[in-house]
Amino acid sequence: MSTNRLFLIFCSVIATLFFWHYLGEKAILKDNSNSFDKLQCVSYAPYGKDESPFFFEKGMVLKEENIRKDMELLSKYTSCVRTYSTVGQELVPKVAKELGMQVLMGIWIGKEEKQAVAEIATLKELAAQYPEVIKAIIVGNEVLLRGDQTDVQLAKYIKEVKEALPQYPVTYADVWEFWLKYPKIKELTDFVTIHILPYWEDEPKNIHDSIEHVKNVRIEVEKELGTSNILIGETGWPSEGRMREDAAPSKINQAIYIRDFVKLANENNWQYNIIEAIDQPWKRKSEGAVGGFWGIFDKDRADKNVFSGDVSNFPNYLYLAFGSLVLIFGFFIRFKNEQTSTIRLITFSVVNTIFASLFMLQVEQYVVVSRNNLEAIWAILLLGTQLYVYYELLKHIVSKNQYEIISKVAFYFSMIFIFIMTVNIAYNGRYENFEIYGLIILAISFLWSYFGKFDRLKFGNFERLFAIILFINTLVMVYNETTLNIFSNILAVINLVFVIILCVGSLKNSSLNELKKPIIYIVAICIAILLFKHGFIMNRDMDISCKLNGGGFLCSIVGNVWYLLYFNYIGIAAIIASAFALLVDKKPFIITALVLSILASMLTNTFLGAIAFIIVLYAITKDKDKKLLN
């Protein structure tokens, strides 16, 4: 191996080690000498990393030894835990009594009355067994926010508990805005319990503005409700997950928030409860990856150093550095015999170094956010595509034949992945992730390889129409996420790279005039579905009316639609309809498939809807000699 190659390998290794060392050891939160000793109270869900409250229906029984280990750990940091349900969690007050702790005892109020009845019955039994353990009773958690019950029905449950257990203070917990919307609830409770979660606000607050926001909200609620008897029942910050506007989850930000909040609360003599004690992986199913990372301890009960100590966003940086070095050495060895110029060799080294770190960042993200086997398969497919394209670009850089381009098959796979991801984020993005690191590899690679050779791509109407729809969805995504979200902005730039490649590559074989009719159909269907979505499906006033009045024809339709969406039936129907339309190639079937695919995409079956929509686009454009949708 030549001296030049050895020197470049050395430079790549040094740059990679410096990069990961900086992320892991230098870009950290230093220990704060003003850190606190104990929290007033923390939310505690007594589930192991492979357990879930939904498993109670399958006969799951929580083990006392596990709860004891958890609470022994927590007793070092607090003397109080908040629970959200009594059924299945009867051991929590028992262990709390043994450890001299108290419990903010919550009962879960959902949609089913029988569940509330069981919760209240269990509460009475626990109050009789452990009277000194219960600090207060919280009747329902964010019931009004979810729309599970009306304020009238909620009031009945609160009165029932107060009459049954008059010796305990009773409250209700919800996000602060809903206390302002339903101030009469205060008249029924002994104190007010508000949730202030800057990350989850309708207008999210970044870490620098979050504490001031909490302070302002606390003052506003006290002023509006005319009481200072307020418990901040939930506040905290996630350590992992997707960015919302400029509110970024991270281990460092979580520690900053908790430390600064406790300092503020102590200065103002506020009562508070931190969410939460231990990371709960089961929450990721309904809240996205971010839902599983609010704990001050991780799922294995390891300390995140939220209270004190140095905090790094990449405590596993050595493994990531090792993975990067394996890629760097692997590709250097693979192309060690290629004869190329010094400039190309330097370019190869720079690209290899950057791509290796980007690829490992993507691997690390997938390890964190993948929630099930399907998402693991998605990650493997994307990583495999990215690694192949990474390899192909390096091959292109050192190759003597610069006329060669990266496979169009890889490009088609990549653009489909990006389209699905963008649709997910644009229409169901609250819990979706920005998987941008590997996509940067794809965008750079294809633009590099195809630049100046667009005529070789020979794209047509399908690709041009695909580009137009991708561009529109990108605008929707940026509008929803705002330009404050750096991850959304980067994904938008990546999408624009693909849009440019698709448009320029289809100039000779496609006509915008031919695409007018499909675009008109798509826009008209989108407008109709948007009106249906916001007029009926997402209409909160209508939802409340349905609960109060016991339903009706429209309520029945909305309920059935939600049922179909919950089980992904609309998405499945869209896939079947699009495949049938592709085979039959008749206008009525194509229109039906188009409606179903857009309906699925714009409601909550976005993944299946996006796939179905791509199939329909191909069905519309596959016959070059046929006028589209005529």
XYZ file of C-alpha atoms in Angstrom, residues 45-597:
553
model
C -45.198 2.765 36.421
C -44.184 -0.626 37.882
C -43.417 -2.344 34.571
C -40.264 -4.048 33.394
C -38.788 -3.290 29.999
C -40.790 -6.117 28.401
C -44.022 -5.475 30.323
C -47.056 -3.323 29.594
C -50.368 -2.515 31.318
C -52.060 -4.039 28.270
C -50.678 -7.427 29.333
C -53.004 -7.554 32.363
C -55.727 -8.791 30.001
C -53.439 -11.721 29.152
C -52.987 -12.647 32.801
C -49.811 -10.742 33.635
C -49.086 -10.407 37.349
C -46.482 -7.925 38.554
C -43.758 -9.390 40.760
C -43.354 -7.914 44.218
C -39.578 -8.382 44.141
C -39.292 -6.220 41.014
C -41.444 -3.464 42.487
C -39.408 -3.571 45.688
C -36.129 -3.219 43.783
C -37.534 -0.266 41.862
C -38.844 1.518 44.908
C -35.708 0.865 46.934
C -33.823 2.574 44.125
C -36.301 5.453 43.980
C -36.340 5.901 47.763
C -32.793 7.249 47.508
C -34.083 10.121 45.376
C -37.654 10.736 46.559
C -40.118 9.893 49.308
C -43.178 9.915 47.046
C -44.376 8.230 43.860
C -47.362 9.009 41.681
C -49.329 6.132 40.155
C -51.964 6.251 37.428
C -54.003 3.138 38.106
C -54.892 0.873 41.001
C -55.894 -2.308 39.190
C -52.914 -4.645 38.906
C -50.717 -2.292 40.925
C -51.922 -3.177 44.406
C -48.378 -3.998 45.535
C -47.118 -0.430 45.114
C -48.696 0.968 48.325
C -47.653 -2.164 50.208
C -43.981 -1.716 49.307
C -44.249 2.046 49.819
C -45.414 1.457 53.388
C -42.440 -0.806 54.092
C -40.035 1.836 52.771
C -41.708 4.769 54.514
C -42.827 6.348 51.239
C -46.123 7.942 50.239
C -48.207 7.577 47.093
C -50.165 10.046 45.001
C -52.726 7.380 44.181
C -54.168 7.655 40.707
C -57.214 5.886 39.320
C -57.517 5.469 35.574
C -60.636 6.875 33.952
C -60.979 5.763 30.338
C -63.903 5.315 27.968
C -65.366 2.244 29.694
C -67.459 2.733 32.820
C -66.702 -0.777 34.080
C -63.013 0.099 34.173
C -63.704 3.158 36.332
C -65.887 1.069 38.644
C -63.075 -1.482 39.091
C -60.531 1.277 39.727
C -62.650 2.926 42.416
C -63.402 -0.411 44.100
C -59.688 -1.263 44.242
C -58.916 2.232 45.543
C -61.298 1.731 48.459
C -59.633 -1.572 49.347
C -56.142 -0.065 49.239
C -57.227 2.931 51.305
C -58.507 0.554 53.971
C -55.271 -1.475 53.957
C -52.726 1.357 53.714
C -54.427 4.521 55.001
C -51.184 6.267 55.976
C -49.520 5.680 52.590
C -51.978 7.605 50.421
C -50.929 11.247 50.207
C -53.755 12.249 47.856
C -56.042 10.712 45.252
C -55.932 11.695 41.582
C -59.194 10.845 39.815
C -58.325 10.507 36.142
C -55.344 11.546 34.082
C -55.823 13.775 30.998
C -59.343 12.419 30.519
C -60.588 15.674 28.999
C -57.528 16.001 26.779
C -58.119 12.535 25.305
C -61.859 13.122 25.116
C -62.571 9.835 26.895
C -65.261 11.428 29.078
C -67.147 14.704 29.223
C -66.572 17.129 32.084
C -70.034 16.191 33.389
C -69.206 12.484 33.664
C -65.763 13.244 35.094
C -67.385 15.373 37.797
C -69.538 12.392 38.819
C -66.457 10.215 39.327
C -64.715 12.907 41.375
C -67.780 13.340 43.612
C -68.076 9.573 44.063
C -64.480 9.262 45.264
C -64.757 12.287 47.573
C -67.898 10.888 49.170
C -66.376 7.409 49.570
C -63.020 8.610 50.951
C -63.557 12.046 52.536
C -60.382 11.758 54.624
C -58.103 12.222 51.582
C -57.447 15.249 49.377
C -58.858 14.565 45.912
C -57.797 16.128 42.621
C -57.913 15.661 38.859
C -54.844 15.857 36.565
C -54.722 17.353 33.086
C -52.619 19.628 30.917
C -52.856 23.214 32.091
C -54.925 24.471 29.124
C -57.765 22.096 29.994
C -57.995 23.459 33.515
C -58.533 26.880 31.947
C -61.146 25.426 29.562
C -62.984 23.660 32.399
C -62.423 25.870 35.474
C -65.495 24.500 37.263
C -63.602 21.256 37.900
C -61.640 23.223 40.517
C -64.793 23.577 42.624
C -64.957 19.783 42.951
C -61.321 19.162 43.873
C -59.250 19.923 46.952
C -56.360 21.190 44.846
C -55.480 21.680 41.194
C -53.088 19.312 39.388
C -51.681 20.643 36.136
C -49.292 19.144 33.601
C -46.707 21.446 32.049
C -44.663 19.683 29.387
C -42.843 22.249 27.208
C -41.875 19.574 24.677
C -45.515 18.541 24.113
C -47.037 22.023 23.930
C -49.014 22.891 20.793
C -46.238 25.421 20.282
C -43.242 23.470 21.618
C -40.639 25.320 23.661
C -36.944 24.734 23.190
C -34.787 23.833 26.152
C -33.610 27.430 26.609
C -37.153 28.845 26.831
C -38.782 25.940 28.646
C -38.192 26.977 32.258
C -39.453 30.506 31.641
C -42.505 28.954 29.969
C -43.193 26.783 33.020
C -42.910 29.822 35.267
C -45.308 31.864 33.134
C -47.844 29.034 32.899
C -47.775 28.435 36.650
C -48.418 32.142 37.262
C -51.196 32.253 34.651
C -53.031 29.225 36.054
C -52.852 30.610 39.582
C -54.241 33.928 38.370
C -57.027 32.463 36.203
C -58.210 29.858 38.713
C -57.744 32.077 41.745
C -55.807 29.545 43.797
C -52.194 28.866 44.698
C -53.038 25.349 45.848
C -51.532 23.832 42.711
C -49.540 20.670 42.109
C -47.496 20.487 38.922
C -48.459 16.865 38.405
C -46.247 16.197 35.395
C -43.220 17.994 34.090
C -40.056 16.687 32.504
C -38.112 16.317 29.286
C -37.419 13.284 27.044
C -33.887 11.960 26.580
C -34.516 10.471 23.106
C -36.963 10.938 20.260
C -37.961 13.199 17.417
C -37.529 16.968 17.420
C -40.707 19.088 17.631
C -40.036 22.475 16.076
C -36.886 23.464 18.026
C -37.624 21.311 21.083
C -34.940 18.618 20.933
C -34.989 15.484 23.104
C -31.567 14.524 24.422
C -29.893 13.225 27.552
C -28.220 16.586 28.115
C -31.442 18.547 27.645
C -33.279 16.244 30.038
C -30.687 16.841 32.744
C -30.675 20.602 32.115
C -34.453 20.748 32.373
C -34.803 18.689 35.550
C -31.992 20.515 37.354
C -33.258 23.972 36.374
C -36.892 23.140 37.071
C -36.241 21.785 40.570
C -34.202 24.876 41.373
C -37.087 27.091 40.181
C -39.691 25.053 42.088
C -37.685 25.179 45.314
C -37.200 28.932 44.987
C -40.967 29.434 44.602
C -42.123 26.729 47.051
C -44.074 24.939 44.335
C -45.423 21.426 44.730
C -44.396 19.156 41.862
C -44.107 15.648 40.489
C -41.528 14.703 37.847
C -42.428 12.425 34.947
C -41.068 9.886 35.244
C -39.071 7.448 37.350
C -38.106 4.793 34.791
C -38.189 4.677 30.984
C -41.290 2.825 29.769
C -40.706 1.114 26.383
C -44.397 0.140 26.090
C -45.333 3.822 25.699
C -43.439 3.986 22.414
C -46.269 2.105 20.707
C -48.790 4.910 21.236
C -46.498 7.929 21.659
C -43.695 7.162 19.231
C -40.092 6.538 20.237
C -40.062 9.648 22.430
C -42.751 8.193 24.708
C -40.370 5.602 26.082
C -37.624 7.978 27.220
C -38.913 10.276 29.970
C -37.410 8.374 32.894
C -34.641 9.547 35.183
C -33.492 5.923 34.974
C -33.404 3.920 31.751
C -35.353 0.703 31.118
C -32.549 -1.326 32.736
C -32.682 0.925 35.827
C -29.327 2.566 34.984
C -28.914 6.144 36.212
C -29.027 8.781 33.448
C -27.231 11.252 35.751
C -30.208 13.566 35.628
C -29.573 14.696 39.215
C -25.819 15.187 39.098
C -22.686 14.168 37.266
C -21.501 14.703 33.714
C -24.039 13.888 30.981
C -23.226 12.894 27.398
C -25.671 12.435 24.530
C -23.436 9.631 23.231
C -22.249 7.567 26.209
C -21.760 4.658 23.765
C -19.503 6.700 21.482
C -16.673 4.145 21.627
C -18.873 1.521 19.943
C -19.927 4.049 17.306
C -16.313 5.036 16.709
C -15.364 1.373 16.333
C -18.147 0.847 13.768
C -16.983 3.893 11.813
C -13.390 2.637 11.773
C -14.505 -0.795 10.551
C -16.240 0.866 7.589
C -13.271 3.113 6.845
C -10.726 0.291 6.911
C -13.083 -2.072 5.100
C -13.559 0.219 2.114
C -9.887 1.210 2.002
C -8.966 -2.473 1.835
C -11.678 -3.173 -0.770
C -10.263 -0.550 -3.148
C -6.584 -0.793 -2.195
C -5.554 -2.031 -5.645
C -7.443 0.622 -7.607
C -5.093 2.887 -9.551
C -6.364 6.455 -9.353
C -5.180 10.046 -9.076
C -4.155 11.710 -5.827
C -7.140 14.074 -6.019
C -9.549 11.160 -6.369
C -7.799 9.337 -3.542
C -8.204 12.352 -1.255
C -11.855 12.672 -2.298
C -12.372 8.971 -1.596
C -10.859 9.384 1.876
C -12.959 12.428 2.781
C -16.221 10.871 1.566
C -15.437 7.553 3.254
C -14.717 9.291 6.569
C -17.877 11.402 6.515
C -20.153 8.602 5.318
C -18.814 6.167 7.933
C -19.849 8.490 10.771
C -23.197 9.309 9.145
C -23.934 5.620 8.708
C -23.152 4.844 12.356
C -25.304 7.771 13.501
C -28.142 6.209 11.507
C -27.497 2.777 13.008
C -27.536 4.284 16.496
C -30.819 6.069 15.790
C -32.495 2.892 14.569
C -31.328 0.997 17.655
C -33.096 3.625 19.762
C -36.304 4.221 17.794
C -37.222 0.812 16.319
C -40.244 -0.444 18.258
C -41.101 -3.781 16.669
C -40.059 -6.342 14.067
C -41.623 -4.419 11.180
C -39.683 -1.290 12.072
C -36.538 -3.399 12.435
C -37.097 -4.754 8.902
C -37.614 -1.182 7.653
C -34.330 -0.184 9.307
C -32.453 -3.129 7.786
C -33.794 -2.374 4.298
C -32.852 1.283 4.547
C -29.432 0.621 6.041
C -28.757 -2.016 3.397
C -29.679 0.417 0.626
C -27.573 3.171 2.178
C -24.555 0.891 2.589
C -24.838 -0.259 -1.026
C -25.075 3.322 -2.325
C -22.189 4.339 -0.037
C -20.096 1.561 -1.604
C -21.168 2.461 -5.145
C -20.188 6.115 -4.740
C -16.732 5.173 -3.449
C -16.412 2.813 -6.405
C -17.485 5.626 -8.731
C -14.930 8.036 -7.235
C -11.919 5.768 -7.800
C -13.157 4.253 -11.076
C -11.465 5.086 -14.368
C -14.843 4.873 -16.111
C -16.606 8.005 -14.897
C -19.465 7.379 -17.315
C -20.900 4.696 -15.027
C -23.693 5.722 -12.637
C -25.168 4.247 -9.480
C -27.896 1.716 -10.239
C -31.333 3.160 -11.003
C -32.818 0.306 -8.988
C -31.087 1.676 -5.883
C -32.427 5.125 -6.743
C -35.996 3.814 -7.058
C -35.727 2.057 -3.700
C -34.351 5.228 -2.138
C -37.010 7.542 -3.538
C -39.752 5.179 -2.364
C -38.279 5.088 1.153
C -38.086 8.879 1.203
C -41.633 9.280 -0.108
C -43.069 6.967 2.561
C -41.095 8.737 5.281
C -42.218 12.177 4.107
C -45.889 11.178 3.910
C -45.653 9.711 7.416
C -44.215 12.928 8.813
C -46.472 15.246 6.801
C -49.780 13.647 7.820
C -49.091 11.565 10.916
C -45.840 13.087 12.076
C -46.385 13.663 15.779
C -44.766 10.332 16.622
C -42.598 9.710 13.539
C -38.822 10.069 13.375
C -36.481 11.987 11.098
C -34.095 9.327 9.778
C -31.875 11.846 8.030
C -28.308 10.630 8.561
C -28.453 7.788 6.071
C -30.596 9.855 3.716
C -27.788 12.412 3.494
C -25.597 9.600 2.153
C -28.226 8.813 -0.484
C -28.776 12.422 -1.578
C -25.070 13.209 -1.917
C -24.331 9.937 -3.690
C -27.062 10.134 -6.319
C -26.492 13.819 -7.059
C -22.751 13.179 -7.371
C -23.199 10.161 -9.614
C -25.994 11.539 -11.827
C -24.839 15.135 -12.211
C -24.162 15.842 -15.871
C -25.617 12.476 -16.870
C -29.335 13.084 -16.276
C -30.132 12.181 -19.876
C -29.074 8.600 -19.127
C -31.824 8.207 -16.531
C -34.607 8.330 -19.135
C -37.334 9.007 -16.593
C -40.929 9.539 -17.744
C -44.389 10.561 -16.554
C -44.279 8.357 -13.462
C -41.104 9.956 -12.175
C -42.273 13.499 -13.025
C -45.609 12.997 -11.259
C -43.822 11.334 -8.344
C -41.545 14.389 -8.041
C -44.498 16.797 -8.014
C -46.297 14.874 -5.262
C -43.080 14.512 -3.234
C -42.534 18.268 -3.489
C -46.093 19.009 -2.321
C -45.759 16.623 0.627
C -42.450 18.249 1.515
C -44.170 21.646 1.678
C -46.858 20.165 3.949
C -44.162 18.677 6.186
C -42.244 21.959 6.486
C -45.480 23.853 7.171
C -46.417 21.460 9.982
C -42.951 21.236 11.501
C -42.046 24.925 10.914
C -38.601 26.050 9.822
C -37.455 25.883 13.456
C -37.046 22.117 13.106
C -33.526 21.557 11.764
C -34.243 17.874 11.071
C -37.302 18.754 8.997
C -35.275 21.355 7.101
C -32.547 18.832 6.294
C -35.108 16.267 5.122
C -36.686 18.957 2.940
C -33.318 19.648 1.290
C -32.787 15.909 0.743
C -36.249 15.673 -0.831
C -35.483 18.600 -3.116
C -32.360 16.802 -4.339
C -34.531 13.839 -5.330
C -37.160 16.136 -6.876
C -34.479 17.818 -9.003
C -33.044 14.487 -10.147
C -36.523 13.190 -11.028
C -37.576 16.354 -12.861
C -34.368 16.897 -14.820
C -34.135 13.196 -15.628
C -37.664 13.211 -17.086
C -37.468 16.397 -19.187
C -37.112 14.590 -22.518
C -39.672 11.850 -21.920
C -42.418 13.598 -19.981
C -44.853 16.444 -20.488
C -46.507 18.491 -17.776
C -49.499 18.865 -20.051
C -50.055 15.091 -19.918
C -50.035 15.222 -16.121
C -52.673 17.928 -15.718
C -55.626 15.559 -15.400
C -54.038 13.247 -12.760
C -52.934 16.304 -10.774
C -56.463 17.757 -10.894
C -57.909 14.440 -9.687
C -55.365 14.175 -6.872
C -55.867 17.776 -5.708
C -59.673 17.437 -5.789
C -59.578 14.192 -3.786
C -57.146 15.722 -1.268
C -59.403 18.746 -0.721
C -62.467 16.532 -0.215
C -60.639 14.304 2.270
C -59.239 17.316 4.147
C -62.768 18.677 4.570
C -63.962 15.266 5.744
C -61.000 14.934 8.112
C -61.351 18.302 9.833
C -65.125 18.554 9.544
C -65.892 15.125 10.976
C -63.009 12.816 11.899
C -60.944 15.372 13.850
C -63.866 17.561 14.956
C -63.567 17.766 18.752
C -66.914 19.524 19.226
C -68.644 16.772 17.292
C -66.843 14.151 19.378
C -68.054 15.742 22.618
C -71.586 16.042 21.219
C -71.563 12.349 20.308
C -70.532 11.426 23.859
C -73.189 13.641 25.433
C -76.068 12.715 23.141
C -75.362 9.034 22.736
C -74.492 9.061 19.061
C -76.422 9.305 15.807
C -75.881 8.642 12.130
C -72.842 10.908 11.734
C -71.389 9.746 15.037
C -71.753 6.166 13.852
C -69.900 6.942 10.618
C -67.045 8.643 12.466
C -66.854 5.796 14.968
C -66.681 3.201 12.203
C -63.981 5.153 10.370
C -61.873 5.288 13.528
C -62.414 1.548 13.997
C -61.203 0.870 10.445
C -58.205 3.158 10.931
C -57.259 1.607 14.273
C -56.867 -1.819 12.695
C -55.265 -0.402 9.505
C -58.181 -1.725 7.455
C -58.333 1.383 5.260
C -54.615 1.081 4.534
C -54.992 -2.618 3.726
C -57.981 -1.863 1.484
C -55.910 0.789 -0.294
C -53.108 -1.713 -0.978
C -55.561 -4.296 -2.347
C -57.401 -1.705 -4.451
C -54.186 -0.276 -5.898
C -52.865 -3.728 -6.824
C -56.201 -4.560 -8.459
C -56.203 -1.242 -10.340
C -52.712 -1.981 -11.630
C -53.827 -5.367 -12.950
C -57.224 -4.354 -14.370
C -56.158 -0.920 -15.664
C -59.675 0.558 -15.739
C -60.469 4.145 -14.767
C -63.158 3.391 -12.098
C -60.794 1.034 -10.257
C -57.895 3.486 -10.527
C -60.024 6.333 -9.128
C -61.243 4.100 -6.286
C -57.680 3.089 -5.443
C -56.572 6.714 -5.612
C -59.282 7.786 -3.149
C -58.480 4.968 -0.725
C -54.723 5.540 -0.881
